[in-house]
């Protein structure tokens, strides 16, 4: 059966047949889908953060800005030079010829502007010492051209170094599952699978966070964001600092400190909350940080399933293989306890397993 068909069959399982329409805060691909209204001075941020806004644009817009920036300065100064040589063209005044040699129309003025800004220096068109104000304009174009080239080159370099594509290579599972910790420990854990599909460019210092956003109906009958909680994925033991050399499964122990504690499948299905997971890291090649995000609604949390193992040993070549076709594959398990397991105070292994959140 195809992987996508498997996802649809799982999401249409009897546990979640009646889907509730819930708006998202974060889309599955990590985009924030909040809509801002009533912000003071909405246009002020445009000119204050214009550099970052341009970097956020796609490459077609950036290349158009890059080309139009140079062309605009060429044309502006070409018009200035043309206005200098324009008077009395019929008589070809000697003064104008002494100001700029061999510039007599708009075409030659544009060529002179281009040669000046990029210091081509053909030598055929040049400024004489007959017009001192023209020397100031020439110096101004050199300064403006240098600034324009630095600024536009900085935009292109910042766009190239931006780790947007790198974070898209961090893949999250389509669903989260709730399973027991082990065969000998029937406490429930929430599991989410993460993988870095880039083979050669590894992520330095990756760490993961998990949050729960809940909403409620206020006295006016409007649904509003009510609470935002941090869910433990092993912070105390340092398990939030993950290793993404191969796909891992991040675990959250559903204990008395968990916002999912004492929830049943029916309660979870009717609840209004959203789990938001973030992965932050540093791109080794550029040293720039990035954050990948995704979210899970109650309909995307499946009880009584676990992820299939996808890192297996190939005995023919003597190496472990990562089978990405199994990334979203899950399998049912025996019925798990819907509440946190009571552990005897005399159990010596309780302290060592108290914080079982982390990753595997």
Coordinates of C-alpha atoms in Angstrom, one line a residue:
X1 CA 0.0 0.0 0.0
X2 CA 1.2 3.5 -0.8
X3 CA 2.5 5.7 2.0
X4 CA 0.0 8.4 1.3
X5 CA -2.8 5.9 1.2
X6 CA -1.6 4.7 4.6
X7 CA -1.7 8.2 6.0
X8 CA -5.2 8.7 4.8
X9 CA -6.4 5.4 6.2
X10 CA -4.9 6.1 9.6
X11 CA -6.3 9.6 9.8
X12 CA -9.7 8.2 8.9
X13 CA -9.5 5.5 11.6
X14 CA -12.5 4.9 13.9
X15 CA -10.8 7.0 16.6
X16 CA -10.9 10.1 14.5
X17 CA -13.8 9.6 12.1
X18 CA -15.6 12.8 13.1
X19 CA -13.0 15.5 12.4
X20 CA -13.4 18.9 14.0
X21 CA -12.4 21.9 12.0
X22 CA -9.7 23.6 14.0
X23 CA -7.7 26.6 12.8
X24 CA -3.9 26.3 13.0
X25 CA -1.4 28.6 14.4
X26 CA 1.5 27.0 12.5
X27 CA 1.1 25.2 9.2
X28 CA 2.5 21.7 8.6
X29 CA 5.4 23.2 6.6
X30 CA 6.3 25.6 9.4
X31 CA 4.6 28.8 8.2
X32 CA 2.9 31.0 10.8
X33 CA -0.6 31.4 9.6
X34 CA -1.7 34.1 12.0
X35 CA -3.3 37.2 10.5
X36 CA -2.3 40.6 12.0
X37 CA -4.9 43.4 12.0
X38 CA -5.0 46.8 13.6
X39 CA -1.2 47.2 13.8
X40 CA -0.1 50.8 14.4
X41 CA 1.7 52.4 11.4
X42 CA 1.7 49.2 9.2
X43 CA 3.7 50.9 6.5
X44 CA 6.5 52.0 8.8
X45 CA 7.9 48.5 9.0
X46 CA 8.2 48.4 5.3
X47 CA 10.9 51.1 5.0
X48 CA 12.4 50.3 8.4
X49 CA 13.0 46.6 7.5
X50 CA 13.3 46.9 3.7
X51 CA 16.6 45.0 3.6
X52 CA 15.1 42.0 5.4
X53 CA 11.9 42.2 3.3
X54 CA 13.8 42.0 0.1
X55 CA 15.8 39.0 1.4
X56 CA 12.5 37.2 2.1
X57 CA 11.4 37.7 -1.5
X58 CA 12.0 35.0 -4.2
X59 CA 15.0 35.0 -6.5
X60 CA 13.1 36.5 -9.4
X61 CA 12.3 39.6 -7.4
X62 CA 15.8 39.9 -6.0
X63 CA 17.4 39.6 -9.5
X64 CA 15.0 42.3 -10.8
X65 CA 15.9 44.5 -7.9
X66 CA 19.6 43.8 -8.5
X67 CA 19.4 44.7 -12.2
X68 CA 17.0 47.6 -11.9
X69 CA 19.2 49.2 -9.2
X70 CA 22.1 49.5 -11.5
X71 CA 20.1 50.5 -14.5
X72 CA 18.3 53.2 -12.5
X73 CA 21.5 54.9 -11.5
X74 CA 23.0 54.6 -15.0
X75 CA 19.9 56.3 -16.4
X76 CA 19.7 59.0 -13.7
X77 CA 23.3 60.2 -14.2
X78 CA 23.0 59.8 -18.0
X79 CA 20.2 62.3 -17.9
X80 CA 22.2 64.7 -15.8
X81 CA 25.1 64.5 -18.2
X82 CA 22.8 64.9 -21.2
X83 CA 21.3 68.0 -19.7
X84 CA 24.8 69.5 -19.5
X85 CA 25.6 68.9 -23.1
X86 CA 22.0 69.6 -24.3
X87 CA 22.0 73.4 -24.6
X88 CA 22.7 74.8 -28.0
X89 CA 23.4 71.4 -29.7
X90 CA 22.7 72.9 -33.0
X91 CA 25.7 75.2 -32.7
X92 CA 27.7 72.5 -30.8
X93 CA 28.9 75.0 -28.3
X94 CA 32.5 74.8 -27.4
X95 CA 31.9 75.1 -23.7
X96 CA 29.8 71.9 -23.7
X97 CA 32.4 70.0 -25.7
X98 CA 35.0 71.0 -23.2
X99 CA 32.9 69.8 -20.2
X100 CA 32.5 66.2 -21.5
X101 CA 34.4 65.2 -24.5
X102 CA 32.6 63.1 -27.2
X103 CA 29.3 63.2 -25.4
X104 CA 26.7 64.8 -27.6
X105 CA 23.4 62.9 -27.2
X106 CA 21.5 60.6 -24.8
X107 CA 23.1 57.5 -26.1
X108 CA 26.7 58.7 -25.6
X109 CA 25.7 60.2 -22.2
X110 CA 24.4 56.7 -21.1
X111 CA 27.7 55.1 -22.2
X112 CA 29.7 57.7 -20.3
X113 CA 27.5 57.1 -17.2
X114 CA 28.1 53.4 -17.4
X115 CA 31.8 53.7 -17.9
X116 CA 32.1 56.2 -15.0
X117 CA 30.2 54.1 -12.5
X118 CA 32.1 50.9 -13.2
X119 CA 35.5 52.6 -13.8
X120 CA 35.8 50.9 -17.2
X121 CA 38.0 53.7 -18.4
X122 CA 38.0 53.4 -22.2
X123 CA 39.4 56.9 -22.4
X124 CA 37.3 58.1 -25.4
X125 CA 34.8 60.0 -23.3
X126 CA 36.2 62.0 -20.4
X127 CA 35.5 65.1 -18.3
X128 CA 37.6 68.2 -18.8
X129 CA 38.5 70.8 -16.3
X130 CA 36.3 73.4 -17.9
X131 CA 33.3 72.6 -15.7
X132 CA 34.1 72.3 -12.0
X133 CA 30.5 71.4 -10.9
X134 CA 30.7 68.4 -13.3
X135 CA 33.6 67.1 -11.3
X136 CA 31.4 67.1 -8.2
X137 CA 28.7 65.2 -10.1
X138 CA 31.3 62.7 -11.3
X139 CA 32.5 62.1 -7.7
X140 CA 28.9 61.7 -6.5
X141 CA 28.2 59.0 -9.1
X142 CA 31.3 57.1 -8.0
X143 CA 30.1 57.2 -4.4
X144 CA 26.5 56.2 -5.3
X145 CA 27.7 53.5 -7.6
X146 CA 30.0 52.0 -4.9
X147 CA 27.2 52.1 -2.4
X148 CA 24.7 50.6 -4.8
X149 CA 27.1 47.8 -5.7
X150 CA 27.9 47.0 -2.1
X151 CA 24.2 47.0 -1.0
X152 CA 22.9 44.9 -3.9
X153 CA 25.8 42.4 -3.6
X154 CA 25.0 42.2 0.1
X155 CA 21.4 41.3 -0.6
X156 CA 22.5 38.5 -3.0
X157 CA 25.1 37.1 -0.6
X158 CA 22.6 37.2 2.3
X159 CA 20.1 35.4 0.2
X160 CA 22.6 32.7 -0.7
X161 CA 23.7 32.2 2.9
X162 CA 20.2 32.2 4.2
X163 CA 19.4 28.7 5.6
X164 CA 15.8 28.6 4.4
X165 CA 16.4 25.7 2.1
X166 CA 18.4 23.9 4.8
X167 CA 15.5 23.9 7.3
X168 CA 13.2 22.5 4.6
X169 CA 15.4 19.4 4.6
X170 CA 14.4 18.7 8.2
X171 CA 11.5 16.4 7.9
X172 CA 8.7 15.8 10.5
X173 CA 6.3 12.9 10.6
X174 CA 2.8 13.6 9.4
X175 CA 1.3 12.2 12.6
X176 CA 2.3 11.9 16.2
X177 CA 1.7 8.6 18.0
X178 CA 1.1 7.6 21.6
X179 CA 2.7 4.4 22.7
X180 CA 4.0 2.8 25.9
X181 CA 7.6 3.3 27.0
X182 CA 8.5 -0.4 26.8
X183 CA 7.0 -3.8 27.3
X184 CA 8.0 -3.7 31.0
X185 CA 6.9 -0.1 31.5
X186 CA 3.3 0.7 30.3
X187 CA 3.4 4.4 30.9
X188 CA 2.4 6.4 27.9
X189 CA 4.6 8.6 25.8
X190 CA 3.9 10.9 22.9
X191 CA 6.3 10.2 19.9
X192 CA 7.2 12.4 16.9
X193 CA 9.7 11.3 14.3
X194 CA 12.3 13.8 12.9
X195 CA 14.9 13.3 10.2
X196 CA 17.5 15.3 8.4
X197 CA 17.4 14.2 4.8
X198 CA 20.7 16.0 3.8
X199 CA 23.5 13.4 3.5
X200 CA 26.7 15.5 3.7
X201 CA 25.8 18.9 5.3
X202 CA 25.2 18.1 8.9
X203 CA 23.5 20.2 11.5
X204 CA 25.5 21.4 14.5
X205 CA 24.0 21.7 18.0
X206 CA 20.4 20.7 17.0
X207 CA 17.9 20.9 19.8
X208 CA 14.2 20.4 19.9
X209 CA 11.3 22.0 21.7
X210 CA 7.6 21.0 22.0
X211 CA 4.8 23.3 23.0
X212 CA 1.0 23.1 23.5
X213 CA -1.3 26.0 22.6
X214 CA -4.9 25.7 23.9
X215 CA -7.9 27.9 23.2
X216 CA -11.3 28.4 24.9
X217 CA -14.6 30.2 24.4
X218 CA -14.7 33.6 26.2
X219 CA -17.8 35.3 27.6
X220 CA -18.5 36.9 24.3
X221 CA -18.7 33.6 22.5
X222 CA -15.4 34.0 20.7
X223 CA -12.7 31.5 20.7
X224 CA -9.4 32.9 21.9
X225 CA -5.9 31.6 22.6
X226 CA -6.0 30.7 26.3
X227 CA -2.7 29.1 27.2
X228 CA 0.7 28.2 25.9
X229 CA 2.7 25.5 27.7
X230 CA 6.2 24.0 27.3
X231 CA 6.1 20.2 27.1
X232 CA 9.1 18.3 28.5
X233 CA 11.1 16.4 25.9
X234 CA 14.0 15.7 28.2
X235 CA 15.3 19.1 29.2
X236 CA 16.5 18.0 32.7
X237 CA 18.7 15.3 31.3
X238 CA 19.8 17.2 28.3
X239 CA 17.9 15.0 25.8
X240 CA 16.5 18.1 24.1
X241 CA 19.9 18.3 22.4
X242 CA 19.3 15.8 19.7
X243 CA 21.6 14.0 17.2
X244 CA 20.3 14.1 13.6
X245 CA 22.8 11.8 11.9
X246 CA 19.9 9.5 11.3
X247 CA 16.1 9.7 11.9
X248 CA 15.1 9.9 15.5
X249 CA 11.9 9.7 17.5
X250 CA 11.4 12.5 20.1
X251 CA 9.5 11.3 23.2
X252 CA 7.4 13.2 25.7
X253 CA 6.4 11.3 28.8
X254 CA 2.7 11.7 29.6
X255 CA 3.0 11.9 33.4
X256 CA 1.3 14.1 36.0
X257 CA 3.3 17.1 34.8
X258 CA 2.2 16.7 31.2
X259 CA -0.8 18.7 29.8
X260 CA -1.9 15.4 28.1
X261 CA -2.1 13.6 31.4
X262 CA -5.4 11.6 32.0
X263 CA -6.6 12.3 28.5
X264 CA -8.4 9.6 26.7
X265 CA -8.8 9.3 22.9
X266 CA -12.3 10.7 23.1
X267 CA -11.3 13.7 25.3
X268 CA -8.3 14.4 23.0
X269 CA -10.4 14.3 19.9
X270 CA -12.9 16.9 21.3
X271 CA -10.2 19.1 22.8
X272 CA -9.0 22.3 21.1
X273 CA -5.2 22.4 21.2
X274 CA -2.2 22.4 18.9
X275 CA 1.2 20.9 19.5
X276 CA 4.0 22.9 18.0
X277 CA 7.4 21.4 17.5
X278 CA 10.6 23.4 16.6
X279 CA 14.1 22.2 15.7
X280 CA 16.9 24.7 15.9
X281 CA 20.4 24.2 14.8
X282 CA 23.5 25.7 13.1
X283 CA 24.4 25.0 9.5
X284 CA 28.0 23.8 9.5
X285 CA 29.0 25.3 6.2
X286 CA 27.8 28.8 6.9
X287 CA 27.5 29.0 10.7
X288 CA 24.0 30.5 10.4
X289 CA 21.2 29.3 12.7
X290 CA 17.8 28.1 11.5
X291 CA 14.5 26.9 12.9
X292 CA 12.3 24.3 11.4
X293 CA 8.7 24.0 12.6
X294 CA 5.6 21.9 12.3
X295 CA 2.4 21.4 14.3
X296 CA 0.0 18.6 15.2
X297 CA -3.8 18.9 15.8
X298 CA -5.7 16.3 17.9
X299 CA -6.8 14.6 14.7
X300 CA -3.1 14.0 13.9
X301 CA -2.3 12.2 17.2
X302 CA -2.9 8.5 17.0
X303 CA -3.3 6.3 20.0
X304 CA -2.0 2.7 20.1
X305 CA 0.6 3.0 17.3
X306 CA 4.3 3.2 17.0
X307 CA 6.7 4.1 14.2
X308 CA 8.3 1.3 12.3
X309 CA 12.0 1.0 12.5
X310 CA 13.7 2.5 9.5
X311 CA 17.4 2.1 10.3
X312 CA 18.3 -1.6 9.6
X313 CA 21.5 -3.5 8.9
X314 CA 22.2 -4.5 5.3
X315 CA 24.2 -7.7 5.9
X316 CA 25.3 -7.8 2.3
X317 CA 27.4 -4.6 2.5
X318 CA 27.8 -4.6 6.3
X319 CA 26.3 -1.2 6.8
X320 CA 23.2 0.3 8.3
X321 CA 20.7 1.6 5.8
X322 CA 18.1 4.4 6.3
X323 CA 14.9 3.4 4.5
X324 CA 13.1 6.7 4.1
X325 CA 10.1 5.0 2.5
X326 CA 9.3 3.9 6.1
X327 CA 9.5 7.4 7.6
X328 CA 5.8 7.8 8.1
X329 CA 5.0 4.1 8.4
X330 CA 3.3 3.2 11.7
X331 CA 2.1 -0.1 13.1
X332 CA -0.6 -0.9 15.7
X333 CA 0.4 -2.2 19.1
X334 CA -1.5 -3.9 22.0
X335 CA -3.9 -1.8 24.0
X336 CA -2.0 0.7 26.1
X337 CA -2.9 2.2 29.5
X338 CA -4.7 5.5 29.1
X339 CA -3.4 6.8 32.4
X340 CA 0.0 7.1 34.0
X341 CA 1.1 3.9 35.6
X342 CA 1.4 3.9 39.3
X343 CA 4.9 2.8 40.4
X344 CA 5.7 1.5 43.8
X345 CA 7.8 3.8 46.0
X346 CA 10.1 0.8 46.7
X347 CA 10.9 0.4 43.0
X348 CA 14.6 1.0 42.7
X349 CA 14.4 1.7 39.0
X350 CA 11.9 4.5 39.4
X351 CA 14.3 7.3 39.8
X352 CA 16.4 6.3 36.8
X353 CA 13.3 6.2 34.6
X354 CA 11.4 9.2 36.1
X355 CA 12.4 11.5 33.2
X356 CA 12.0 9.1 30.2
X357 CA 11.4 12.0 27.8
X358 CA 14.0 12.4 25.2
X359 CA 14.7 10.7 21.8
X360 CA 15.6 7.3 20.5

